[in-house]
PDB file of C-alpha atoms in Angstrom:
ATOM      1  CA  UNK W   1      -2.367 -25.599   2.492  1.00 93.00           C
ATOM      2  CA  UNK W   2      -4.545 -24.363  -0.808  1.00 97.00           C
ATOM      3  CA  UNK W   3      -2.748 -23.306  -3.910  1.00 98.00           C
ATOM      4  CA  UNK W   4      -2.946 -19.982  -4.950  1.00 97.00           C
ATOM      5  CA  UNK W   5      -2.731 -19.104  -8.722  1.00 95.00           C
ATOM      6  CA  UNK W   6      -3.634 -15.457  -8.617  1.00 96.00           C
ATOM      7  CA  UNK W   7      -4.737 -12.702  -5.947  1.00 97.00           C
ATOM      8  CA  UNK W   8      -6.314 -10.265  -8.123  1.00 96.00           C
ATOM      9  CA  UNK W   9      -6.901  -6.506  -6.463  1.00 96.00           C
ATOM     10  CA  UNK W  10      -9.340  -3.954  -7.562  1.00 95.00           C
ATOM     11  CA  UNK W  11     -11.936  -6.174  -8.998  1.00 93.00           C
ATOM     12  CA  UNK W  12     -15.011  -4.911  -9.668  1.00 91.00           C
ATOM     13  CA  UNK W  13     -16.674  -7.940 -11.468  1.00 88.00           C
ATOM     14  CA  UNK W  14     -17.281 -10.245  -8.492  1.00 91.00           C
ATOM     15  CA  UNK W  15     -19.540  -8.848  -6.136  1.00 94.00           C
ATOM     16  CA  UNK W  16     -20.158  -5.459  -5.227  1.00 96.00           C
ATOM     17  CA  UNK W  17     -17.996  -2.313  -4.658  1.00 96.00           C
ATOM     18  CA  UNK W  18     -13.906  -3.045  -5.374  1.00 97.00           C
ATOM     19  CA  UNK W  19     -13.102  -6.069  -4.534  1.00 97.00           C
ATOM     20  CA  UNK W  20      -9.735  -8.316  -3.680  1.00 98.00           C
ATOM     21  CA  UNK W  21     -10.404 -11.516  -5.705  1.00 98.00           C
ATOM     22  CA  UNK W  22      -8.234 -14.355  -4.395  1.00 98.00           C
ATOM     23  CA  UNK W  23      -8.128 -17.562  -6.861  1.00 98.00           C
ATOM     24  CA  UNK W  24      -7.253 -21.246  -5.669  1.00 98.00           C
ATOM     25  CA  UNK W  25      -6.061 -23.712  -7.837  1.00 98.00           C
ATOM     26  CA  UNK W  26      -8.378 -26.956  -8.650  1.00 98.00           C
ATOM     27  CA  UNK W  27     -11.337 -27.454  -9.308  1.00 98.00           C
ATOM     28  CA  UNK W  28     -13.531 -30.655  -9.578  1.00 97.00           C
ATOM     29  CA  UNK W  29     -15.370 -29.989 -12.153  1.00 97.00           C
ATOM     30  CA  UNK W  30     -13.782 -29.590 -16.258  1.00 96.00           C
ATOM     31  CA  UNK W  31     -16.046 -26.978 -18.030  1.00 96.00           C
ATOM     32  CA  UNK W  32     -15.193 -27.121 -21.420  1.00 95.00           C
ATOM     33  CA  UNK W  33     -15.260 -24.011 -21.603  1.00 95.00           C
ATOM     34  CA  UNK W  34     -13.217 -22.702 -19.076  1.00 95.00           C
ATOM     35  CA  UNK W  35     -11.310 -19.100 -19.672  1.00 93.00           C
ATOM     36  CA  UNK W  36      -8.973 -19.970 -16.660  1.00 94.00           C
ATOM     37  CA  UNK W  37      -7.626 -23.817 -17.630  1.00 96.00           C
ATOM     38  CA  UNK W  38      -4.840 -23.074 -15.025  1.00 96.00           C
ATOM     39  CA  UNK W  39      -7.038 -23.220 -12.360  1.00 96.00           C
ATOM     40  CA  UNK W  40      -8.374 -26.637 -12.991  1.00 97.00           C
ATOM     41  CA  UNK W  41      -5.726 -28.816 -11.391  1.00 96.00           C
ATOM     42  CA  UNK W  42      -4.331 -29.123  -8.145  1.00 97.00           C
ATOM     43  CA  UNK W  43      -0.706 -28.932  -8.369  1.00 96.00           C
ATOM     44  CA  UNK W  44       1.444 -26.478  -9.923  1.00 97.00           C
ATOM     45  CA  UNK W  45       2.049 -26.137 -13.626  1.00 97.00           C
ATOM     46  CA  UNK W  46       4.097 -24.552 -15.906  1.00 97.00           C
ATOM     47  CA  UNK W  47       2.816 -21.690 -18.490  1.00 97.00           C
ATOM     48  CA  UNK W  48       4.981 -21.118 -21.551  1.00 96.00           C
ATOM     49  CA  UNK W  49       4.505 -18.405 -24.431  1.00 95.00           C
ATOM     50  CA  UNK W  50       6.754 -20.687 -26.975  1.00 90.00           C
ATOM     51  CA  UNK W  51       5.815 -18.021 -29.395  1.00 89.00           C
ATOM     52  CA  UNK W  52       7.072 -15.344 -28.322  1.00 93.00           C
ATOM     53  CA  UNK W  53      10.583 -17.092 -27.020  1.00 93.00           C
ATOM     54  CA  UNK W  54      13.792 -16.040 -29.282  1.00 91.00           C
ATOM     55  CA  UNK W  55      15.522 -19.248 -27.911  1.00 91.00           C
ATOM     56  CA  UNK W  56      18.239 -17.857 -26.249  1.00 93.00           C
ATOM     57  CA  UNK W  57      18.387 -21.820 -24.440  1.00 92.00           C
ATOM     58  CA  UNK W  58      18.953 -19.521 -20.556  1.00 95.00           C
ATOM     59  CA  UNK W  59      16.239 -22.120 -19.808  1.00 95.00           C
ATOM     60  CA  UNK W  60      17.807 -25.304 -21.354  1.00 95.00           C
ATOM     61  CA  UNK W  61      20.674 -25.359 -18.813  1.00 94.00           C
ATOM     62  CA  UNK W  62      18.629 -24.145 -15.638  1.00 95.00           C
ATOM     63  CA  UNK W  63      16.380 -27.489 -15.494  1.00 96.00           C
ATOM     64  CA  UNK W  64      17.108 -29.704 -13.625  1.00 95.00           C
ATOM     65  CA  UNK W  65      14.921 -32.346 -15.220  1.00 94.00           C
ATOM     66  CA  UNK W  66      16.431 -31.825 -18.398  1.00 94.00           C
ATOM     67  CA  UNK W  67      12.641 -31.549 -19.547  1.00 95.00           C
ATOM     68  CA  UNK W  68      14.108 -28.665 -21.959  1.00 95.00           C
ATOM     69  CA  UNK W  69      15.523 -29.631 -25.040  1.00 93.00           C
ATOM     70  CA  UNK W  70      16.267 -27.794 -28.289  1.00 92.00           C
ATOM     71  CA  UNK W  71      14.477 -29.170 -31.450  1.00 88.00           C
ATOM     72  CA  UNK W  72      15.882 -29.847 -34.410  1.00 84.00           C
ATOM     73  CA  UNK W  73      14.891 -26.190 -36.147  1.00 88.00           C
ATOM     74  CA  UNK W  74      16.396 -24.484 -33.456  1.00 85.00           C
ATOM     75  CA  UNK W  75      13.314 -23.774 -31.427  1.00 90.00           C
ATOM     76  CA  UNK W  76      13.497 -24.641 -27.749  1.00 93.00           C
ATOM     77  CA  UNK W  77      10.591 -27.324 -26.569  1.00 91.00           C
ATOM     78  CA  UNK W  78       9.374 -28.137 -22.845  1.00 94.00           C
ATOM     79  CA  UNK W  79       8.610 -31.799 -22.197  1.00 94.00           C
ATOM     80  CA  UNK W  80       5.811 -31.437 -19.964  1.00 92.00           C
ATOM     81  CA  UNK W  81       6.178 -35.101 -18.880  1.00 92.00           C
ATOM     82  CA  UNK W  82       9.149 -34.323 -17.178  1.00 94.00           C
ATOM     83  CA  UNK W  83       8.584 -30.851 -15.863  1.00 95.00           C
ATOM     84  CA  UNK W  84       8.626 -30.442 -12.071  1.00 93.00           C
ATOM     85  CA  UNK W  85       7.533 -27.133 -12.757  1.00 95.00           C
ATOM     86  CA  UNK W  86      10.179 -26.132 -10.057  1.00 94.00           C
ATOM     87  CA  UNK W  87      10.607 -22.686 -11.748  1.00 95.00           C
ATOM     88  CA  UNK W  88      14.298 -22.695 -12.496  1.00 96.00           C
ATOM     89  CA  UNK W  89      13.266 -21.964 -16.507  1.00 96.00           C
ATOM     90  CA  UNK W  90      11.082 -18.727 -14.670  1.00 96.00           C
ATOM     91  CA  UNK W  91      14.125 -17.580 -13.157  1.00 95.00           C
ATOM     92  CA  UNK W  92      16.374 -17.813 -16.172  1.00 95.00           C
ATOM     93  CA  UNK W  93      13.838 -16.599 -19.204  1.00 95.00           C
ATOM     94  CA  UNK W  94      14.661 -12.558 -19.140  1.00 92.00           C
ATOM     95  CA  UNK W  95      12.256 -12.540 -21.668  1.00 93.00           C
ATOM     96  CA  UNK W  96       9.407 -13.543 -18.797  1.00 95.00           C
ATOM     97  CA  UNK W  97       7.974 -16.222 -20.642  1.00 96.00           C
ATOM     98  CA  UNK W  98       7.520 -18.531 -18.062  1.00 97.00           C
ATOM     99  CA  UNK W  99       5.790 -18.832 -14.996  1.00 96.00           C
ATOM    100  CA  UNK W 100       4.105 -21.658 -12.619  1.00 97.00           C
ATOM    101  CA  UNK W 101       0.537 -21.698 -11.815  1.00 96.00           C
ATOM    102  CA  UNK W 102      -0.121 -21.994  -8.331  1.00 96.00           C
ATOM    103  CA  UNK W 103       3.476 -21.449  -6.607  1.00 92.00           C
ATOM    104  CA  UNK W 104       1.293 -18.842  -3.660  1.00 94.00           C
ATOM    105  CA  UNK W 105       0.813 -20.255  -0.250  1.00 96.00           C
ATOM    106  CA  UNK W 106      -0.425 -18.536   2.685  1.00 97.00           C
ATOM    107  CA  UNK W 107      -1.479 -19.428   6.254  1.00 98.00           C
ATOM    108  CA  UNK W 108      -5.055 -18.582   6.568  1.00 98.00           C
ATOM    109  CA  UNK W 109      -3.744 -16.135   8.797  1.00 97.00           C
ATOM    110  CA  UNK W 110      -1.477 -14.161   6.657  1.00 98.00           C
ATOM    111  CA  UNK W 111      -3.530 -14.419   3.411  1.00 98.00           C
ATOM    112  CA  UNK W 112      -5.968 -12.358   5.907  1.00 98.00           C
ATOM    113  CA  UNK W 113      -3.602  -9.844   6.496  1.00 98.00           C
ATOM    114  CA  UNK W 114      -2.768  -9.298   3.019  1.00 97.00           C
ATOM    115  CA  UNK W 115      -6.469  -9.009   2.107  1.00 98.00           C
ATOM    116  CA  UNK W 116      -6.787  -6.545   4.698  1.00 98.00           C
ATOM    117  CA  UNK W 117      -4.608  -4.305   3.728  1.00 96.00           C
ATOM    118  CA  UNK W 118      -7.369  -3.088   0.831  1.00 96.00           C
ATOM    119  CA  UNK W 119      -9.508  -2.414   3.515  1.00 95.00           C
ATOM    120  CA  UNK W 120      -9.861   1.439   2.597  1.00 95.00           C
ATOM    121  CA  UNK W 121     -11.041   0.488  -0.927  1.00 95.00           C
ATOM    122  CA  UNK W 122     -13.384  -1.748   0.603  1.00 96.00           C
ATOM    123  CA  UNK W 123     -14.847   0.428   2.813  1.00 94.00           C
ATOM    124  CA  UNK W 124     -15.036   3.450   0.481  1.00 94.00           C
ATOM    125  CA  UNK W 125     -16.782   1.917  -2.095  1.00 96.00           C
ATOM    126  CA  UNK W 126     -19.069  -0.767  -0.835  1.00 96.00           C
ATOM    127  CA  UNK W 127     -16.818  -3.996  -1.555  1.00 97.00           C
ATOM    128  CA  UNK W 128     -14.890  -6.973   0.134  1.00 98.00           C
ATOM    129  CA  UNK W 129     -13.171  -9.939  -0.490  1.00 98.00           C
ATOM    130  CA  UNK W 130     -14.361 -12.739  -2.693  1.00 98.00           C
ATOM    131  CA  UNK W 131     -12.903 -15.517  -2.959  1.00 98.00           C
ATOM    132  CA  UNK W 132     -12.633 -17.816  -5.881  1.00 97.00           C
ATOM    133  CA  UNK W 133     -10.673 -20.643  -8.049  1.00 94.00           C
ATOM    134  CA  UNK W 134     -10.488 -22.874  -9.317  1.00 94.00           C
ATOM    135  CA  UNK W 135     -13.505 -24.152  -6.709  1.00 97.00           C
ATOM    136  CA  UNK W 136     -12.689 -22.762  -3.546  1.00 97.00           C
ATOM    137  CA  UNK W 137     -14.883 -25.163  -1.626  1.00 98.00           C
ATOM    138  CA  UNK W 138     -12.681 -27.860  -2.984  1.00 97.00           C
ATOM    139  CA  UNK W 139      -9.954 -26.826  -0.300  1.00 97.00           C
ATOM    140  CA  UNK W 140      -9.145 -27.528   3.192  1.00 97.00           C
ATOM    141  CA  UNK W 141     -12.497 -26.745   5.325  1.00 96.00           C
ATOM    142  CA  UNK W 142     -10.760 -25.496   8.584  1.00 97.00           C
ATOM    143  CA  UNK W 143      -8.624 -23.126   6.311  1.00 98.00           C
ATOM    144  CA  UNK W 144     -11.590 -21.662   4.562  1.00 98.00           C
ATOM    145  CA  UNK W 145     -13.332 -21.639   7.614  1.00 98.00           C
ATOM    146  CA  UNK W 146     -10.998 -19.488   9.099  1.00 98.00           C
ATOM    147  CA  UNK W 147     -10.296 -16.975   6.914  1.00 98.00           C
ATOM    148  CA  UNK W 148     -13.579 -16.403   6.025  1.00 98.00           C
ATOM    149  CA  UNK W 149     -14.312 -15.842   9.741  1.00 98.00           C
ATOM    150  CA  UNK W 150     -11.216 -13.056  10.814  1.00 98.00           C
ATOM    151  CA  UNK W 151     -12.245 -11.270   7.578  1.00 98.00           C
ATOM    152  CA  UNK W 152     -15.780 -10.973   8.498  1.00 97.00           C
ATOM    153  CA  UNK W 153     -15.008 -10.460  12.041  1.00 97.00           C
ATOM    154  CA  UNK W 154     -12.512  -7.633  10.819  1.00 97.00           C
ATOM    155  CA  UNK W 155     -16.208  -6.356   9.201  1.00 97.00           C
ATOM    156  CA  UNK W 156     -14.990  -7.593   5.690  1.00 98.00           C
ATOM    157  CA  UNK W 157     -17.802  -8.076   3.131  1.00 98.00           C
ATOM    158  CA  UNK W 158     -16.958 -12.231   1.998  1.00 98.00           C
ATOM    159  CA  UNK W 159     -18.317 -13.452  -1.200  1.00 98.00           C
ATOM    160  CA  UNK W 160     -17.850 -17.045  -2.274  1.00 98.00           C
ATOM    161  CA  UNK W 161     -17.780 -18.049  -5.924  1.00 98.00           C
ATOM    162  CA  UNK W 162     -18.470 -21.421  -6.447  1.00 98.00           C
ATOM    163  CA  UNK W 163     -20.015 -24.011  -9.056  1.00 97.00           C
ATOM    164  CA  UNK W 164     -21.496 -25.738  -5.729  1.00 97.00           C
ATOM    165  CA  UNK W 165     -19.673 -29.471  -6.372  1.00 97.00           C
ATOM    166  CA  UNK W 166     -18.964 -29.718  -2.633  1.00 97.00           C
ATOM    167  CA  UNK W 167     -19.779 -31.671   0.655  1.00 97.00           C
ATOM    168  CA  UNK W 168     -22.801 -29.618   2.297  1.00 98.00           C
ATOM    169  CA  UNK W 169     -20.633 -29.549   5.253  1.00 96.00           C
ATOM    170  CA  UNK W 170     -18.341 -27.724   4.010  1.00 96.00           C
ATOM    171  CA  UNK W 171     -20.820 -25.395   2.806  1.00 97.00           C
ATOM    172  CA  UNK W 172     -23.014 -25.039   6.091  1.00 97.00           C
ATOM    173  CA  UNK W 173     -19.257 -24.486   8.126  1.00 96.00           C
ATOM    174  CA  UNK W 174     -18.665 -20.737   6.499  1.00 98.00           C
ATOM    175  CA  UNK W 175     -22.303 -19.540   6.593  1.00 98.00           C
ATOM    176  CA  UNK W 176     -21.941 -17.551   9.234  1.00 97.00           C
ATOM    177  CA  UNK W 177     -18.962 -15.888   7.348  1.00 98.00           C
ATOM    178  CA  UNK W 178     -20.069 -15.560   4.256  1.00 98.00           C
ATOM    179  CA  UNK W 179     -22.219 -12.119   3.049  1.00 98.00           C
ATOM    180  CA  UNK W 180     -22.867 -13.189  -0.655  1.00 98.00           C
ATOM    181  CA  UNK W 181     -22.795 -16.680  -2.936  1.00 98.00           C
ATOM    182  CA  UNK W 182     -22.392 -16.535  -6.298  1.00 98.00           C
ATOM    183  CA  UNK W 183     -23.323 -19.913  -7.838  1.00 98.00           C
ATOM    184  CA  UNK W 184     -22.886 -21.032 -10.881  1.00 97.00           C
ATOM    185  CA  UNK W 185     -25.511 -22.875 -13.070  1.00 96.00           C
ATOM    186  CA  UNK W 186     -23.851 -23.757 -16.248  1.00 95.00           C
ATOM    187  CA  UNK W 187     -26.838 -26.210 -17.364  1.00 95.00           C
ATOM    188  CA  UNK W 188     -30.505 -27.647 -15.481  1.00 96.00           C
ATOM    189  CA  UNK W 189     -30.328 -30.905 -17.540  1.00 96.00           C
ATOM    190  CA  UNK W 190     -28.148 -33.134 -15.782  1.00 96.00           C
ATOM    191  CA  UNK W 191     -27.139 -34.985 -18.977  1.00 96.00           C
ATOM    192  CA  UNK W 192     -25.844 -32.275 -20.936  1.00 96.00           C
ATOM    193  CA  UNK W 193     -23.978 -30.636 -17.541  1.00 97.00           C
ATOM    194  CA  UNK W 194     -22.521 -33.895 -16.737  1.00 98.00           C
ATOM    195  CA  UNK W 195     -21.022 -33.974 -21.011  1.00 97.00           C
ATOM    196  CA  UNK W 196     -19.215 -30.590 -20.329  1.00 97.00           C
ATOM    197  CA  UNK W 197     -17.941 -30.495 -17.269  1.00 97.00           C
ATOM    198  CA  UNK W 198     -17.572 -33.910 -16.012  1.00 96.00           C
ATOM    199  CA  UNK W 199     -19.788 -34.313 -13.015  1.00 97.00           C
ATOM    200  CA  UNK W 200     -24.151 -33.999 -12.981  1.00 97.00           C
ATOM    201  CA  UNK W 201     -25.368 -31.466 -11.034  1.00 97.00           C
ATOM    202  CA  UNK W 202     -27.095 -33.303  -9.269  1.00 97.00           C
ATOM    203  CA  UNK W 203     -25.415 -32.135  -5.902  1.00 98.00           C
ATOM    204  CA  UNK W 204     -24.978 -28.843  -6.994  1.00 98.00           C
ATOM    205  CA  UNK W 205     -28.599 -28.373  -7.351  1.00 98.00           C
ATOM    206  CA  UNK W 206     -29.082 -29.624  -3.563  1.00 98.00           C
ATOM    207  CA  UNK W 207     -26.183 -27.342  -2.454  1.00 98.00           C
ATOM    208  CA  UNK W 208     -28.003 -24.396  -3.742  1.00 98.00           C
ATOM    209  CA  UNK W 209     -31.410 -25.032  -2.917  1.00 97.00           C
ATOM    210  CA  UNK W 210     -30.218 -25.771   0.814  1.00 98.00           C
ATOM    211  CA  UNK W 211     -28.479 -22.112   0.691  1.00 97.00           C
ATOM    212  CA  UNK W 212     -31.687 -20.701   0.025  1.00 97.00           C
ATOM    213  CA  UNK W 213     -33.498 -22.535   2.451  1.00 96.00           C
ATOM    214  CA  UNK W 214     -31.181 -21.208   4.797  1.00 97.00           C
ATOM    215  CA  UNK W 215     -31.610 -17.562   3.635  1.00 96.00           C
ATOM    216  CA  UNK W 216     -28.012 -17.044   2.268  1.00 97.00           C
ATOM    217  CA  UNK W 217     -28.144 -14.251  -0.366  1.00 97.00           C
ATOM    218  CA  UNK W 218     -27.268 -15.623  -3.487  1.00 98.00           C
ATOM    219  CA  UNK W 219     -26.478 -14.205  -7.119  1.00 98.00           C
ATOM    220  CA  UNK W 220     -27.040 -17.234  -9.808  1.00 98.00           C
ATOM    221  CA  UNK W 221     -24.496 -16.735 -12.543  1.00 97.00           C
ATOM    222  CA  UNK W 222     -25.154 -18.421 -15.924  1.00 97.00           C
ATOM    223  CA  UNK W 223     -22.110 -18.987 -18.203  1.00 96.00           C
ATOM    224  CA  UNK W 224     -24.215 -18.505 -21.763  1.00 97.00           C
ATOM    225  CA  UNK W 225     -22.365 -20.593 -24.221  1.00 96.00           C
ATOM    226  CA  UNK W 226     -23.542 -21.398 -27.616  1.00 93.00           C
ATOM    227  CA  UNK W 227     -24.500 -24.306 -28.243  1.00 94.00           C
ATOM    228  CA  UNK W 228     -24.701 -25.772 -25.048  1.00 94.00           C
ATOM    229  CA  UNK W 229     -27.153 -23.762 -22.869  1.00 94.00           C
ATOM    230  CA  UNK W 230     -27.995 -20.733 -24.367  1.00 92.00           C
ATOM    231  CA  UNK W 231     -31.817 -22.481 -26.005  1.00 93.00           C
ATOM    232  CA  UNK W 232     -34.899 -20.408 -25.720  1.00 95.00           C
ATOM    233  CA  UNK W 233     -36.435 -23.813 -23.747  1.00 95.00           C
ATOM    234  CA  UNK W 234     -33.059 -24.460 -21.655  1.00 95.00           C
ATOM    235  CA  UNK W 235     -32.836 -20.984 -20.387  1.00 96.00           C
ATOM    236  CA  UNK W 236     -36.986 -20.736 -20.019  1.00 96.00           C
ATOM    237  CA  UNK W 237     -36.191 -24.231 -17.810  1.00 96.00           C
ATOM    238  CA  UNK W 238     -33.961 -22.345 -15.639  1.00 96.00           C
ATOM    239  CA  UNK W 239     -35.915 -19.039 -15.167  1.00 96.00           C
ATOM    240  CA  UNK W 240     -38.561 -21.034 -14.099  1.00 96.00           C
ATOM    241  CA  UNK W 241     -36.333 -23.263 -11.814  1.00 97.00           C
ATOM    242  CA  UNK W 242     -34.751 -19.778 -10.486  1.00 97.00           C
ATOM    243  CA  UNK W 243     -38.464 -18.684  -9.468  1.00 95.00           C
ATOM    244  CA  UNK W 244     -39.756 -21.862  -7.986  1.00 95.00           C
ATOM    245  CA  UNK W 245     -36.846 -22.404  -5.636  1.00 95.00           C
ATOM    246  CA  UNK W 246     -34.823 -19.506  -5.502  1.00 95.00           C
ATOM    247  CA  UNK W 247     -37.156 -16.939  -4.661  1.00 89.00           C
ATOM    248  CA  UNK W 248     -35.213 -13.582  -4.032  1.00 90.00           C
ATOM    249  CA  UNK W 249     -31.919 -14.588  -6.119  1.00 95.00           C
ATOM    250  CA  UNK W 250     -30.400 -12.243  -8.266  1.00 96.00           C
ATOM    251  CA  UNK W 251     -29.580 -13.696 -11.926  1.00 97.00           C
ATOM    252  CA  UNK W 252     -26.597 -12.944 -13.861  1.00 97.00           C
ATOM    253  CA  UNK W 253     -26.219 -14.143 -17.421  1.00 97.00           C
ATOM    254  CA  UNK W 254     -22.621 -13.784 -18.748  1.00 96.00           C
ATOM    255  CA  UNK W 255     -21.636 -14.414 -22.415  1.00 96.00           C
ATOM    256  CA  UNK W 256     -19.191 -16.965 -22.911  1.00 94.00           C
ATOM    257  CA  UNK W 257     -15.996 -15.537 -24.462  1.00 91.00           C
ATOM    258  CA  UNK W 258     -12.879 -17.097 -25.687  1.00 90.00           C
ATOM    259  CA  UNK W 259     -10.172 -14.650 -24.096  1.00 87.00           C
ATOM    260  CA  UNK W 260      -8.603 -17.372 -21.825  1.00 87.00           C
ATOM    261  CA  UNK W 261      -7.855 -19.825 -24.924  1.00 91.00           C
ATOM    262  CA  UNK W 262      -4.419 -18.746 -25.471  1.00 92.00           C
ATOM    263  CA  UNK W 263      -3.769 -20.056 -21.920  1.00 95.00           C
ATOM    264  CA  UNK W 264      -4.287 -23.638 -23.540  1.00 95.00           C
ATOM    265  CA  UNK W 265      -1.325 -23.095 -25.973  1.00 94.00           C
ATOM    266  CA  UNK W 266       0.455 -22.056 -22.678  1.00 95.00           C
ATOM    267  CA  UNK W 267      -0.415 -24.787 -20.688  1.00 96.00           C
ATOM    268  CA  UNK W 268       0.577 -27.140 -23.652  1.00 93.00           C
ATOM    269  CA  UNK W 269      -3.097 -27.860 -24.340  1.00 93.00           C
ATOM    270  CA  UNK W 270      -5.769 -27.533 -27.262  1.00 92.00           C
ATOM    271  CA  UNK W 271      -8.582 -25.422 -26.597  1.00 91.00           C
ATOM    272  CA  UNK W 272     -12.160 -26.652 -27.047  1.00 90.00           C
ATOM    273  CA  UNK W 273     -13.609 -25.519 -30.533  1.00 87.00           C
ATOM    274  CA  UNK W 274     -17.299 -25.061 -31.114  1.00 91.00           C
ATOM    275  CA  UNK W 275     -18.427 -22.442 -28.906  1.00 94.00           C
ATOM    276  CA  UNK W 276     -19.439 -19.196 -29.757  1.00 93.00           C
ATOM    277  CA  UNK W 277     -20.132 -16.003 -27.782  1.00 93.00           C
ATOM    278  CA  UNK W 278     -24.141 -14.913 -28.030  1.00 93.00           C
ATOM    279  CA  UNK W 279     -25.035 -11.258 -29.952  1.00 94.00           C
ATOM    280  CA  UNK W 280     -25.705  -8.499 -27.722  1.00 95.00           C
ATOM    281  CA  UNK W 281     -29.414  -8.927 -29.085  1.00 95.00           C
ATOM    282  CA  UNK W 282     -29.843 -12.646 -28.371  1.00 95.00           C
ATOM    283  CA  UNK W 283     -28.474 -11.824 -24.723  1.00 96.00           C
ATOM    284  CA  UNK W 284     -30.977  -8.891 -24.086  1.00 96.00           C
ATOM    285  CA  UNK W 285     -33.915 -11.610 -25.400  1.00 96.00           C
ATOM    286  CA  UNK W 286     -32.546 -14.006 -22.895  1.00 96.00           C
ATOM    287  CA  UNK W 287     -32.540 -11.310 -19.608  1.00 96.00           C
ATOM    288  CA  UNK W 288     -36.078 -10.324 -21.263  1.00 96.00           C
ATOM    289  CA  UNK W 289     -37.351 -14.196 -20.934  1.00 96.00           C
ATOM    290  CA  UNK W 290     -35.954 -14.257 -16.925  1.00 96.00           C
ATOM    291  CA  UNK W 291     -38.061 -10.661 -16.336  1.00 96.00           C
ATOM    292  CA  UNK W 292     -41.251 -12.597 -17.877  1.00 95.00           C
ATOM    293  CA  UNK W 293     -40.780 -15.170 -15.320  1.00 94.00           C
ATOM    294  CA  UNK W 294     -40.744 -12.260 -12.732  1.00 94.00           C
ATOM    295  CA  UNK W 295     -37.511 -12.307 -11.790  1.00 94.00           C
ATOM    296  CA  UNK W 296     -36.677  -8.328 -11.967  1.00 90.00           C
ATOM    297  CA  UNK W 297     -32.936  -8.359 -10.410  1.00 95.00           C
ATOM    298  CA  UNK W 298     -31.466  -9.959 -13.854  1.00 96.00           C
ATOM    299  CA  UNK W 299     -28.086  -8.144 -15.489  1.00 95.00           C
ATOM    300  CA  UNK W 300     -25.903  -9.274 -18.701  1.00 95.00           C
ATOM    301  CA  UNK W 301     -22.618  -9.586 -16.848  1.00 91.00           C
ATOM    302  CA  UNK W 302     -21.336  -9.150 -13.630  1.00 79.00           C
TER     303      UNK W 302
END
């Protein structure tokens, strides 16, 4: 049963309308980038704001694993080697300092249910349920598969976000459940996607192009990071690659930004340096180069 890190209500920055955002944990590919690190891997982990803790030592005694030790200034360290992350240091910080990544699970069944229950909002204002990660498509099929379906037979608007690194099959299986994809391109050249995030996109690229074939609606969204894609000739490469394959897709650029890299420190992890979020004027000259290449339906964010 998928890991769930975070089930996020009254969205309104994944798909249309207010939206129920449900986040799985792991993901196959390792953006550099990435504003939610906690969502890469697949198992739980432990999140610690040592900065913040007064080291009262509540959470030396409660481990079990004895992974929690006081150093020799007094401060109170985790060693993450040893960490089950079984939550017994969550339960003891009253300061709330600690939590675990990914300690949801839900029958397909149930998470529907839950979901559900924003129905109203839904309804009332045009949105759904999208869900997210993490990769979502790099969970159990028949679980995805099912939820997707009772929500949209319920008459739930589903949106998948996904970076596409996924068996077709998997893919193909929740089409018929599925209102909206929105796919992320971080980079057309292969070489320079494959440096920062792990994998080529060589897949992904077929994954999308097979959506459109089979007339999914899709909303490309393009992480714009400086200095890695955000090039007058990268971008022009992908406007043009947007209008010679994706006719009809709508294209979302969204500036990178570097809110998520105090969940490194948490995680017990340095943040990637080098990146820098684009002016609002080189943004606007980006959307500007997509509307040469007539592709009208192009926002900054989203």
């Amino acid at each position: 049963m998928p890991l769930i890190f975070n089930i996020q209500r009254f969205s309104t920055h994944d798909g249309p309308g207010i939206r129920t955002t449900v986040f799985f944990k792991g993901c196959p590919l390792a953006c550099a980038w990435c504003h939610n690190p906690e969502s890469q891997a697949f198992e739980p982990e432990l999140m610690v704001d040592e900065e913040r803790c007064t080291g009262c030592g509540a959470c030396i005694s409660a481990c079990p694993a004895g992974a929690i030790v006081r150093a020799g200034d007094g401060s109170v360290t985790t060693d993450r080697s040893r960490c089950a992350a079984c939550g017994a240091c969550v339960d003891a910080c009253a300061d709330g300092l600690r939590e675990i990544a990914g300690d949801q699970q839900l029958p397909a069944s149930a998470l529907a249910r839950r979901l559900l229950a924003d129905r109203m909002f839904f309804e009332r204002s045009g949105g759904g349920v999208t869900l997210s990660g993490g990769e979502v498509l790099a969970q159990d099929g028949a679980y995805l598969e099912e939820l997707c379906r009772e929500l949209h037979d319920e008459g739930v608007h589903v949106a998948i976000d996904t970076c596409g690194q996924a068996p077709w099959e998997r893919i193909e299986r929740l089409l018929p459940h599925v209102d909206l994809w929105l796919y992320d391109m971080k980079a057309l050249d292969s070489d320079i996607h494959a440096r920062y995030t792990g994998h080529t996109n060589d897949l992904i690229l077929s994954n999308l192009e097979r959506l459109a074939q089979a007339g999914a609606r899709i909303n490309v969204r393009v992480p714009v990071v400086h200095p890695v894609n955000d090039g007058i000739e990268a971008m022009d490469a992908l406007a043009a690659y947007v209008t010679s394959r994706l006719a009809g897709a709508r294209v979302s650029l969204l500036p990178y930004h570097a809110t998520g890299n105090g969940k490194y420190r948490r995680l017990g992890r340095e943040a990637h340096s080098g990146f820098s979020t684009p002016t609002d004027e080189e943004m606007e000259r980006l959307r500007q180069l997509f509307i040469d290449r007539g592709i009208t339906d192009v926002e900054i964010g989203g």
